[in-house]
Coordinates of C-alpha atoms in Angstrom, one line a residue:
Chain A
M58 CA 0.0 0.0 0.0
K59 CA 2.9 2.4 0.9
K60 CA 4.6 1.4 -2.2
L61 CA 1.6 2.3 -4.3
A62 CA 1.2 5.6 -2.5
F63 CA 4.9 6.4 -3.2
I64 CA 4.5 5.7 -6.9
L65 CA 1.4 7.9 -7.1
V66 CA 3.1 10.8 -5.3
L67 CA 6.1 10.3 -7.7
A68 CA 3.8 10.4 -10.7
A69 CA 2.0 13.5 -9.4
V70 CA 5.3 15.3 -8.9
A71 CA 6.5 14.4 -12.4
A72 CA 3.3 15.4 -13.9
A73 CA 3.3 18.7 -12.1
G74 CA 6.8 19.3 -13.2
W75 CA 5.9 18.6 -16.8
W76 CA 2.9 20.9 -16.7
G77 CA 5.0 23.6 -15.1
Y78 CA 7.7 23.3 -17.9
R79 CA 5.1 23.5 -20.7
T80 CA 3.4 26.5 -19.1
W81 CA 6.8 28.3 -18.8
R82 CA 7.7 27.4 -22.4
G83 CA 4.4 28.7 -23.7
R84 CA 5.1 32.0 -22.0
L85 CA 8.5 32.4 -23.6
P86 CA 8.7 35.3 -26.1
G87 CA 8.8 34.4 -29.7
I88 CA 12.2 35.8 -30.2
H89 CA 15.0 35.3 -27.7
G90 CA 18.0 34.4 -29.7
G91 CA 20.2 31.3 -29.8
G92 CA 18.1 29.1 -27.5
P93 CA 16.3 29.9 -24.3
A94 CA 17.7 32.9 -22.6
A95 CA 19.4 32.3 -19.3
P96 CA 17.5 33.7 -16.4
L97 CA 18.9 37.1 -15.6
T98 CA 19.8 38.1 -12.1
S99 CA 19.3 41.6 -10.8
E100 CA 23.0 41.9 -10.6
N101 CA 24.6 44.1 -13.3
V102 CA 28.2 44.2 -14.5
P103 CA 30.0 47.1 -16.1
C104 CA 30.6 47.1 -19.9
Q105 CA 32.5 49.4 -22.2
V106 CA 30.4 51.0 -25.0
W107 CA 31.4 53.3 -27.8
F108 CA 29.5 56.1 -29.5
P109 CA 30.2 58.3 -32.5
S110 CA 32.0 61.5 -31.6
R111 CA 30.7 64.9 -32.7
E112 CA 33.9 65.8 -34.5
G113 CA 36.4 63.8 -36.5
M114 CA 36.2 60.1 -37.2
E115 CA 36.8 58.9 -33.7
L116 CA 34.6 56.9 -31.3
C117 CA 34.0 58.0 -27.7
E118 CA 34.3 55.3 -25.0
E119 CA 31.9 55.2 -22.0
T120 CA 31.2 52.8 -19.2
S121 CA 27.7 51.4 -19.0
S122 CA 26.3 48.3 -17.4
R123 CA 24.6 45.1 -18.6
P124 CA 22.8 42.2 -16.7
K125 CA 25.2 39.6 -15.5
T126 CA 24.8 36.4 -17.6
D127 CA 26.9 33.6 -19.1
N128 CA 24.4 33.1 -22.0
P129 CA 26.1 34.6 -25.1
A130 CA 22.7 35.6 -26.7
A131 CA 21.5 37.3 -23.5
R132 CA 24.8 39.0 -23.0
L133 CA 24.6 40.4 -26.6
R134 CA 21.1 41.7 -26.0
G135 CA 22.2 43.3 -22.8
V136 CA 25.2 45.0 -24.5
I137 CA 23.0 46.3 -27.4
D138 CA 20.5 47.6 -24.9
A139 CA 23.2 49.4 -23.0
L140 CA 24.4 50.9 -26.2
H141 CA 20.9 52.1 -27.1
C142 CA 20.5 53.8 -23.7
G143 CA 22.6 56.5 -25.3
P144 CA 25.7 58.4 -24.4
T145 CA 26.1 60.4 -21.2
T146 CA 28.7 62.8 -22.3
P147 CA 28.1 65.8 -24.6
C148 CA 31.0 64.9 -26.9
S149 CA 29.2 61.7 -28.1
L150 CA 26.3 61.3 -30.4
P151 CA 23.5 58.6 -29.9
L152 CA 23.7 55.8 -32.5
F153 CA 20.4 57.0 -34.0
P154 CA 18.3 60.0 -33.2
G155 CA 15.2 59.3 -31.2
E156 CA 13.8 55.9 -30.3
S157 CA 16.0 53.2 -31.7
A158 CA 15.9 50.0 -29.7
P159 CA 16.1 46.9 -31.8
R160 CA 13.0 44.8 -32.5
A161 CA 15.1 41.6 -32.0
V162 CA 18.6 40.5 -31.4
F163 CA 19.4 37.0 -32.5
L164 CA 22.7 35.2 -32.2
A165 CA 23.1 32.3 -34.7
A166 CA 25.2 29.3 -34.1
D167 CA 27.9 30.5 -36.5
G168 CA 28.5 33.6 -34.3
T169 CA 26.6 36.0 -36.6
A170 CA 24.4 38.5 -34.7
Y171 CA 21.3 39.6 -36.4
L172 CA 20.2 43.1 -35.2
D173 CA 16.7 43.8 -36.3
Y174 CA 15.6 47.4 -36.0
P175 CA 12.3 49.1 -36.8
A176 CA 12.8 50.4 -40.4
A177 CA 11.6 53.9 -39.2
V178 CA 14.8 54.4 -37.3
F179 CA 16.8 54.5 -40.5
E180 CA 14.7 57.1 -42.1
R181 CA 16.5 60.1 -40.5
S182 CA 20.0 60.1 -42.0
Q183 CA 22.6 62.4 -40.6
G184 CA 25.1 61.6 -43.3
L185 CA 27.7 59.1 -44.5
R186 CA 30.1 59.8 -41.6
E187 CA 27.4 59.0 -39.0
E188 CA 26.5 55.7 -40.8
T189 CA 30.2 54.7 -40.8
L190 CA 30.6 55.6 -37.1
F191 CA 27.4 53.7 -36.3
I192 CA 28.8 50.5 -37.8
R193 CA 32.1 51.1 -36.1
A194 CA 30.5 51.8 -32.7
L195 CA 28.5 48.6 -32.9
A196 CA 31.5 46.6 -34.0
R197 CA 33.8 47.8 -31.3
T198 CA 31.2 47.5 -28.5
I199 CA 30.3 43.9 -29.6
L200 CA 33.9 43.0 -30.1
R201 CA 34.8 44.1 -26.6
N202 CA 31.9 42.6 -24.7
C203 CA 30.8 39.5 -26.7
P204 CA 33.6 37.2 -27.6
D205 CA 31.2 34.7 -29.2
V206 CA 30.1 37.1 -31.9
R207 CA 32.1 36.9 -35.2
A208 CA 29.9 39.2 -37.4
F209 CA 26.7 41.2 -37.4
V210 CA 23.9 41.9 -39.9
I211 CA 21.6 44.9 -39.8
L212 CA 18.0 44.2 -40.7
G213 CA 15.0 46.5 -40.9
D214 CA 11.5 45.2 -39.8
G215 CA 12.9 41.7 -40.1
S216 CA 14.1 42.0 -43.7
P217 CA 17.5 42.7 -45.3
R218 CA 18.1 46.4 -46.1
D219 CA 19.8 47.8 -49.1
L220 CA 21.3 50.6 -47.1
V221 CA 22.2 51.2 -43.5
S222 CA 20.5 54.5 -43.8
S223 CA 21.0 56.2 -47.1
H224 CA 24.7 55.7 -48.0
M225 CA 26.3 52.5 -46.8
S226 CA 25.3 49.1 -48.1
A227 CA 23.7 46.8 -45.5
R228 CA 23.1 43.9 -47.9
G229 CA 25.8 41.7 -46.3
K230 CA 27.5 40.9 -43.0
F231 CA 30.0 43.1 -41.2
V232 CA 32.7 40.8 -40.0
L233 CA 34.5 41.8 -36.8
P234 CA 38.3 41.9 -36.8
T235 CA 40.1 38.9 -35.4
A236 CA 42.6 39.2 -32.6
S237 CA 45.4 39.7 -35.1
T238 CA 43.7 42.6 -36.9
K239 CA 41.7 44.5 -34.2
K240 CA 42.9 47.8 -33.0
Chain B
M132 CA -13.7 1.2 -1.5
K133 CA -10.7 3.5 -1.4
L134 CA -8.6 0.9 -3.1
R135 CA -11.1 0.7 -5.9
L136 CA -10.7 4.4 -6.6
L137 CA -6.9 4.2 -6.8
P138 CA -6.7 3.3 -10.5
I139 CA -8.7 6.4 -11.3
V140 CA -6.1 8.7 -9.6
P141 CA -3.4 8.4 -12.3
A142 CA -6.0 9.2 -15.0
V143 CA -7.1 12.3 -13.1
L144 CA -3.5 13.3 -12.5
A145 CA -2.8 12.8 -16.2
I146 CA -5.7 15.1 -17.2
L147 CA -4.5 17.8 -14.7
A148 CA -0.9 17.4 -15.8
S149 CA -1.7 17.8 -19.6
P150 CA -0.3 21.0 -21.1
P151 CA -2.6 24.0 -21.4
T152 CA -4.9 23.2 -24.3
R153 CA -4.5 26.4 -26.3
A154 CA -3.8 24.7 -29.7
E155 CA -6.7 24.1 -32.0
V156 CA -6.5 21.7 -35.0
I157 CA -8.3 23.0 -38.0
H158 CA -9.1 20.9 -41.1
A159 CA -8.7 23.6 -43.6
T160 CA -8.8 23.9 -47.4
A161 CA -5.7 25.1 -49.2
D162 CA -6.3 26.6 -52.6
A163 CA -3.0 26.6 -54.5
D164 CA -3.2 27.6 -58.1
G165 CA -6.9 26.8 -58.2
Q166 CA -6.4 23.2 -56.9
A167 CA -8.1 22.6 -53.5
R168 CA -6.4 20.3 -50.9
L169 CA -7.1 19.4 -47.4
V170 CA -4.5 20.6 -44.8
Q171 CA -4.5 20.1 -41.1
I172 CA -3.6 23.6 -39.7
V173 CA -3.0 24.4 -36.0
R174 CA -4.1 27.6 -34.4
E175 CA -2.6 28.8 -31.2
G176 CA -4.1 32.1 -30.2
D177 CA -3.5 34.5 -33.1
N178 CA -0.8 32.3 -34.6
I179 CA -1.5 29.8 -37.5
F180 CA 0.9 26.9 -38.1
I181 CA 1.0 24.9 -41.3
P182 CA 2.8 21.5 -41.6
L183 CA 6.2 21.9 -43.2
F184 CA 5.6 19.1 -45.7
A185 CA 2.2 20.6 -46.6
C186 CA 4.0 23.9 -47.2
G187 CA 6.4 22.1 -49.6
S188 CA 3.5 20.5 -51.4
L189 CA 1.6 23.8 -51.7
L190 CA 4.6 25.7 -53.1
A191 CA 5.4 22.7 -55.3
V192 CA 8.9 22.3 -53.8
E193 CA 10.8 19.7 -51.9
A194 CA 10.5 19.9 -48.1
R195 CA 13.1 18.3 -45.8
W196 CA 13.5 18.1 -42.0
N197 CA 16.6 16.8 -40.2
Q198 CA 15.2 15.4 -37.0
S199 CA 18.6 15.3 -35.3
T200 CA 19.6 18.9 -36.0
N201 CA 16.1 20.4 -36.3
Q202 CA 17.0 22.0 -39.6
W203 CA 14.2 22.4 -42.1
E204 CA 14.5 23.2 -45.8
L205 CA 12.3 24.0 -48.7
R206 CA 14.2 23.4 -51.9
G207 CA 12.9 24.7 -55.3
K208 CA 14.6 24.8 -58.7
N209 CA 16.5 28.0 -58.1
I210 CA 15.5 29.0 -54.6
M211 CA 16.2 27.4 -51.2
A212 CA 14.8 28.4 -47.9
Q213 CA 16.0 27.0 -44.6
G214 CA 16.2 27.5 -40.9
F215 CA 16.0 25.7 -37.6
L216 CA 12.9 24.9 -35.6
D217 CA 12.3 27.4 -32.7
E218 CA 14.7 29.9 -34.2
P219 CA 13.5 33.2 -35.7
L220 CA 16.2 33.3 -38.4
V221 CA 14.9 32.2 -41.9
S222 CA 17.3 32.2 -44.9
V223 CA 15.8 32.6 -48.4
S224 CA 18.4 32.1 -51.1
G225 CA 21.1 33.5 -48.8
Q226 CA 19.1 36.5 -47.6
P227 CA 18.4 36.5 -43.8
F228 CA 15.0 37.3 -42.3
I229 CA 13.9 37.5 -38.7
V230 CA 10.4 36.3 -38.0
R231 CA 8.3 36.9 -34.8
V232 CA 6.7 33.4 -34.9
P233 CA 9.4 30.9 -35.6
P234 CA 8.8 27.4 -37.1
R235 CA 8.2 24.8 -34.4
L236 CA 7.5 21.2 -33.6
I237 CA 3.9 20.4 -32.9
E238 CA 3.0 16.8 -31.9
R239 CA 6.4 15.6 -33.2
S240 CA 5.9 17.2 -36.6
P241 CA 7.6 20.4 -38.0
Y242 CA 5.3 23.3 -38.7
L243 CA 5.9 26.7 -40.3
S244 CA 4.0 29.7 -39.1
L245 CA 1.8 31.6 -41.5
E246 CA 4.3 34.5 -41.1
V247 CA 7.1 32.3 -42.4
M248 CA 4.9 31.0 -45.2
R249 CA 4.0 34.5 -46.3
L250 CA 7.7 35.5 -46.2
L251 CA 8.7 32.6 -48.3
G252 CA 5.9 33.4 -50.8
R253 CA 6.9 37.1 -51.0
H254 CA 10.7 36.8 -51.1
G255 CA 11.2 33.3 -52.5
W256 CA 8.4 31.9 -54.7
E257 CA 6.6 35.0 -55.7
T258 CA 3.3 34.0 -54.3
D259 CA 0.8 35.7 -52.0
V260 CA -0.3 33.6 -49.1
A261 CA -3.5 34.5 -47.3
W262 CA -5.6 32.9 -44.5
E263 CA -9.3 33.4 -44.3
P264 CA -10.4 32.3 -40.8
S265 CA -14.2 32.5 -41.5
T266 CA -14.1 29.9 -44.3
K267 CA -11.0 28.2 -43.0
E268 CA -9.2 28.5 -46.3
L269 CA -5.6 29.1 -47.1
F270 CA -5.0 30.8 -50.4
I271 CA -1.7 30.5 -52.3
R272 CA -1.8 32.6 -55.5
P273 CA 0.9 34.0 -57.9
A274 CA 2.0 37.4 -56.5
Q275 CA 0.6 40.5 -58.1
A276 CA 3.3 42.2 -60.1
Q277 CA 4.7 44.8 -57.7
P278 CA 8.2 45.8 -56.8
T279 CA 9.5 44.5 -53.4
A280 CA 12.1 46.0 -51.2
L281 CA 14.5 43.5 -52.6
S282 CA 14.1 44.0 -56.3
P283 CA 15.3 47.0 -58.3
R284 CA 12.6 49.3 -59.5
G285 CA 12.9 47.9 -63.0
R286 CA 12.0 51.1 -64.7
T287 CA 13.4 52.5 -67.9
L288 CA 15.9 55.4 -67.3
A289 CA 16.4 58.3 -69.6
L290 CA 20.0 58.4 -70.6
P291 CA 21.7 61.8 -70.0
T292 CA 23.2 63.6 -73.0
V293 CA 26.9 63.2 -73.3
P294 CA 28.6 66.3 -74.5
E295 CA 31.7 66.4 -76.8
G296 CA 34.9 66.0 -74.9
N297 CA 37.9 63.8 -74.4
R298 CA 37.0 62.3 -71.1
I299 CA 33.6 61.4 -69.8
I300 CA 33.1 62.3 -66.1
G301 CA 29.9 61.0 -64.4
L302 CA 28.8 63.5 -61.7
D303 CA 26.3 62.3 -59.1
P304 CA 24.7 65.0 -56.8
G305 CA 24.0 62.2 -54.3
H306 CA 20.3 62.8 -53.6
P307 CA 17.3 64.5 -55.2
R308 CA 17.4 68.3 -54.7
Q309 CA 15.2 68.5 -51.6
A310 CA 16.4 65.3 -50.0
G311 CA 19.3 64.2 -47.7
I312 CA 20.5 65.9 -44.6
Q313 CA 19.7 69.5 -43.8
A314 CA 22.6 71.9 -43.4
S315 CA 22.5 74.4 -40.6
R316 CA 22.5 77.4 -42.8
G317 CA 19.7 76.2 -45.0
G318 CA 19.8 73.9 -48.1
T319 CA 19.7 70.2 -48.3
E320 CA 22.3 67.6 -49.2
G321 CA 20.8 67.2 -52.7
D322 CA 20.7 70.9 -53.1
F323 CA 24.4 71.6 -52.5
G324 CA 25.3 68.4 -54.3
L325 CA 23.7 69.7 -57.5
R326 CA 25.4 73.1 -56.9
I327 CA 28.9 71.6 -56.7
C328 CA 28.1 69.3 -59.6
T329 CA 27.2 72.3 -61.7
A330 CA 30.4 74.1 -60.7
L331 CA 32.5 71.0 -61.4
S332 CA 30.8 70.4 -64.7
A333 CA 31.5 74.0 -65.9
T334 CA 35.2 73.7 -64.9
L335 CA 35.6 70.3 -66.6
A336 CA 34.0 71.6 -69.8
I337 CA 36.5 74.4 -69.9
L338 CA 39.3 71.9 -69.5
G339 CA 38.0 69.9 -72.4
G340 CA 36.2 67.1 -70.5
A341 CA 32.7 65.7 -71.1
P342 CA 30.9 66.0 -67.8
V343 CA 27.5 64.3 -67.4
V344 CA 25.3 65.1 -64.4
L345 CA 23.7 61.7 -63.8
R346 CA 20.7 62.9 -61.7
G347 CA 18.5 65.9 -62.4
E348 CA 16.8 68.1 -59.8
G349 CA 13.8 65.9 -59.2
D350 CA 15.2 62.5 -60.1
D351 CA 14.6 60.0 -57.2
L352 CA 17.0 57.4 -58.4
T353 CA 18.4 54.4 -56.4
P354 CA 22.2 54.1 -56.1
A355 CA 22.0 51.1 -58.5
E356 CA 20.2 53.2 -61.1
V357 CA 22.8 56.0 -60.8
A358 CA 25.5 53.4 -61.3
S359 CA 23.7 52.0 -64.3
L360 CA 23.6 55.4 -65.9
A361 CA 27.3 56.0 -65.1
N362 CA 28.1 52.7 -66.9
A363 CA 25.7 53.3 -69.7
V364 CA 27.3 56.7 -70.7
R365 CA 30.7 54.9 -70.5
S366 CA 32.1 57.2 -67.8
D367 CA 35.9 57.3 -67.4
F368 CA 35.5 58.5 -63.8
M369 CA 32.6 59.0 -61.5
V370 CA 32.3 61.5 -58.6
S371 CA 29.4 61.2 -56.1
L372 CA 28.8 64.1 -53.7
H373 CA 27.4 63.7 -50.1
G374 CA 27.3 65.6 -46.8
S375 CA 27.3 64.9 -43.1
Y376 CA 25.7 67.0 -40.5
H377 CA 28.4 66.4 -37.8
G378 CA 32.1 65.9 -38.0
S379 CA 35.1 68.3 -38.5
P380 CA 34.4 70.9 -41.3
G381 CA 36.1 69.7 -44.5
I382 CA 35.9 67.1 -47.2
T383 CA 36.4 63.3 -46.6
V384 CA 37.3 61.4 -49.7
W385 CA 35.9 57.8 -49.9
C386 CA 36.3 55.0 -52.3
W387 CA 34.5 51.6 -52.5
G388 CA 36.0 48.7 -50.5
L389 CA 35.0 45.6 -48.6
Q390 CA 38.1 45.3 -46.4
N391 CA 39.2 47.1 -43.3
M392 CA 36.5 49.8 -43.1
V393 CA 38.1 53.1 -42.1
G394 CA 41.1 51.2 -40.8
S395 CA 38.9 49.5 -38.1
G396 CA 39.6 45.9 -39.3
I397 CA 35.9 45.4 -40.1
N398 CA 35.3 43.6 -43.4
F399 CA 32.0 43.4 -45.3
I400 CA 30.8 40.2 -47.0
P401 CA 27.9 40.8 -49.4
F402 CA 25.0 38.3 -49.3
E403 CA 25.1 38.0 -53.1
P404 CA 27.4 35.4 -54.7
P405 CA 30.9 36.5 -55.9
G406 CA 30.8 38.2 -59.3
G407 CA 27.5 39.9 -58.6
W408 CA 26.4 43.5 -58.7
T409 CA 28.2 44.5 -55.5
Q410 CA 31.5 43.2 -56.7
A411 CA 31.5 45.3 -60.0
A412 CA 33.4 48.1 -58.3
L413 CA 36.2 45.7 -57.4
A414 CA 37.4 45.8 -61.0
S415 CA 38.5 49.5 -60.6
S416 CA 39.2 49.5 -56.9
V417 CA 43.0 50.1 -57.4
K418 CA 42.4 53.0 -59.8
S419 CA 39.7 54.3 -57.5
S420 CA 42.1 54.4 -54.6
A421 CA 44.7 56.1 -56.7
L422 CA 42.1 58.7 -57.8
A423 CA 41.1 59.3 -54.2
R424 CA 44.7 59.8 -53.1
K425 CA 45.3 62.3 -55.9
L426 CA 42.1 64.2 -55.0
V427 CA 43.2 64.5 -51.4
K428 CA 46.6 65.8 -52.4
S429 CA 45.1 68.3 -54.9
L430 CA 42.4 69.7 -52.4
N431 CA 45.0 69.9 -49.7
A432 CA 47.4 71.8 -52.0
D433 CA 44.6 74.4 -52.5
G434 CA 44.1 74.9 -48.8
I435 CA 40.8 73.0 -48.6
P436 CA 40.5 70.9 -45.4
V437 CA 40.5 67.3 -46.5
R438 CA 40.8 63.8 -45.0
G439 CA 41.1 60.3 -46.3
P440 CA 41.0 58.4 -48.5
F441 CA 38.8 55.8 -46.6
A442 CA 37.2 52.7 -48.0
A443 CA 33.7 51.4 -47.2
P444 CA 31.0 49.4 -48.9
L445 CA 29.2 52.5 -50.2
A446 CA 26.0 51.8 -52.1
C447 CA 26.5 54.8 -54.5
L448 CA 29.7 53.3 -55.8
E449 CA 28.6 49.6 -56.0
G450 CA 28.2 48.5 -59.6
V451 CA 30.2 51.4 -61.0
V452 CA 32.8 49.8 -63.3
C453 CA 35.0 52.9 -63.8
P454 CA 37.2 54.5 -61.1
A455 CA 34.8 56.3 -58.7
V456 CA 35.0 58.3 -55.5
V457 CA 32.7 60.0 -53.0
L458 CA 33.4 63.5 -51.7
D459 CA 31.6 63.8 -48.3
F460 CA 31.3 67.4 -47.0
E461 CA 31.4 67.1 -43.2
G462 CA 30.5 69.4 -40.4
L463 CA 27.6 71.0 -42.2
S464 CA 26.1 71.9 -38.8
T465 CA 28.9 74.5 -38.4
A466 CA 29.3 77.8 -40.1
E467 CA 32.8 76.8 -41.4
G468 CA 31.5 73.5 -42.8
A469 CA 28.5 75.1 -44.4
S470 CA 30.7 77.7 -46.1
L471 CA 32.4 75.0 -48.1
V472 CA 29.1 74.4 -49.9
N473 CA 27.5 77.8 -49.8
N474 CA 30.4 80.2 -50.5
E475 CA 30.7 80.5 -54.3
Q476 CA 34.5 81.1 -54.2
R477 CA 35.1 78.0 -52.1
V478 CA 32.8 75.9 -54.3
N479 CA 34.8 77.1 -57.4
D480 CA 38.1 76.3 -55.6
I481 CA 36.9 72.8 -54.8
A482 CA 35.7 72.3 -58.4
A483 CA 39.1 73.5 -59.8
A484 CA 41.1 71.2 -57.5
A485 CA 39.0 68.2 -58.4
A486 CA 38.8 68.9 -62.1
R487 CA 42.6 69.1 -62.4
V488 CA 42.9 65.5 -61.1
L489 CA 40.0 64.2 -63.1
M490 CA 41.4 65.5 -66.4
A491 CA 45.0 64.4 -65.6
G492 CA 44.3 61.1 -63.8
E493 CA 44.7 57.7 -65.3
G494 CA 41.1 57.0 -65.9
G495 CA 41.6 54.0 -68.2
P496 CA 39.4 53.2 -71.0
A497 CA 35.7 53.0 -70.4
R498 CA 34.5 49.5 -70.0
P499 CA 31.4 48.0 -71.7
A500 CA 28.2 49.1 -70.1
A501 CA 27.0 46.8 -67.3
Q502 CA 23.5 46.5 -66.0
P503 CA 22.5 45.5 -62.5

């Protein structure tokens, strides 16, 4: 009798666990990038981010923070979010004017990051220089904080774009420098 | 009595433990090219899922699913779409797309969401996919002829007149007259681009050249269309003019390149296969770099603040088969930067310095016209 009760309790626990898992899975957002995102703790860690400068062709370095996680996809998302919080010093320019948070950030198994922005954020161009610095700021920030990322692709509303904004081609992937070439 | 009830307990537990029943199976009719077929569709909330193999059948292509890797494929004659279950990335003939509702496994079978199916129809198999919930019908019809974001506009372009002269120089004002960035002292990028083109054109004509302004005041041409025109008039050189709101006042000279963008080590790999439209500029990349260096030297000698040359995958130079450069006027938000494009004397100085190089440079013979 005790044995039967034990089996029943075991079955009930297993069934409850399975139900809980399915419910949790059903509530996951559609896009999370590279497998289930690791649960984030409230703990943040500092990260270096770069922004276009107002003058010259240089980037301005700032210290921001991202959630602490070992999941490469979640880390990438945290770093991109930190970048899109915008600069804190007057010498830097935001990556895009106005609201510009990406719709989705997905890290593929080959190390290519797909950064999907609302197409509207590309409509206000500030010029060729700003587009170049936008790509360089993204590249340097990702390179510094996300060792699993090898390249990135800019998408607009989920689709490939002809142009980053109105000058530079976006119909391809930007490959990050390797350890031997990075500056 | 209690013992008799015991066998029921596992059944009750099993019912309680079953996943939330949000999925609804719909026996729908799929109308593909006028042929009706029965398809078992799954609806979960607002999302519709269609079995992968039914998708293959409806699009008349081969469907594959690798159970061990979860990779799915739809393979047509010239088009292949692929991705992984539970991942939002969908590749259609090498072009990446991100979807909100990824393909997934339902009852051990792979399903594509209606969003994916529509995307494949629009960007791969030129079909319109529509779901009618009231009649439970899925329609798959040949797409209405309309340009997509991926395809060139496919319109006929008026070829500009080529004047008499010993060297054809294609001049691109960069943007339509009232488009592009706004300079702080009034005027737009397209406005001053046309002004500098006019000055450069006049100077080149005096020196015996044959300047061709590739874009008129109101021409809303894509970069590919401007490149087509530059190739069609058999340009020996092409100069494209652009502006940046911020930056140090002066001109930055750019040429087309895939490697080491602005010395940052970043490389660009186009989605298109080697030998395609993007790669056309490769043929003249060495001569383009040489032209850019000479322009920097000449502008510098005339006291005009200049930087570069830098290389980047610039859309306005893609597909141009002759040596080509971009002159980017930076710092247009400042009085000094704006004076470079508004002051007539400075505009003429820039035109003179550039024209000297364009008429003396090694342009090389014009190549046969190429089309995108």
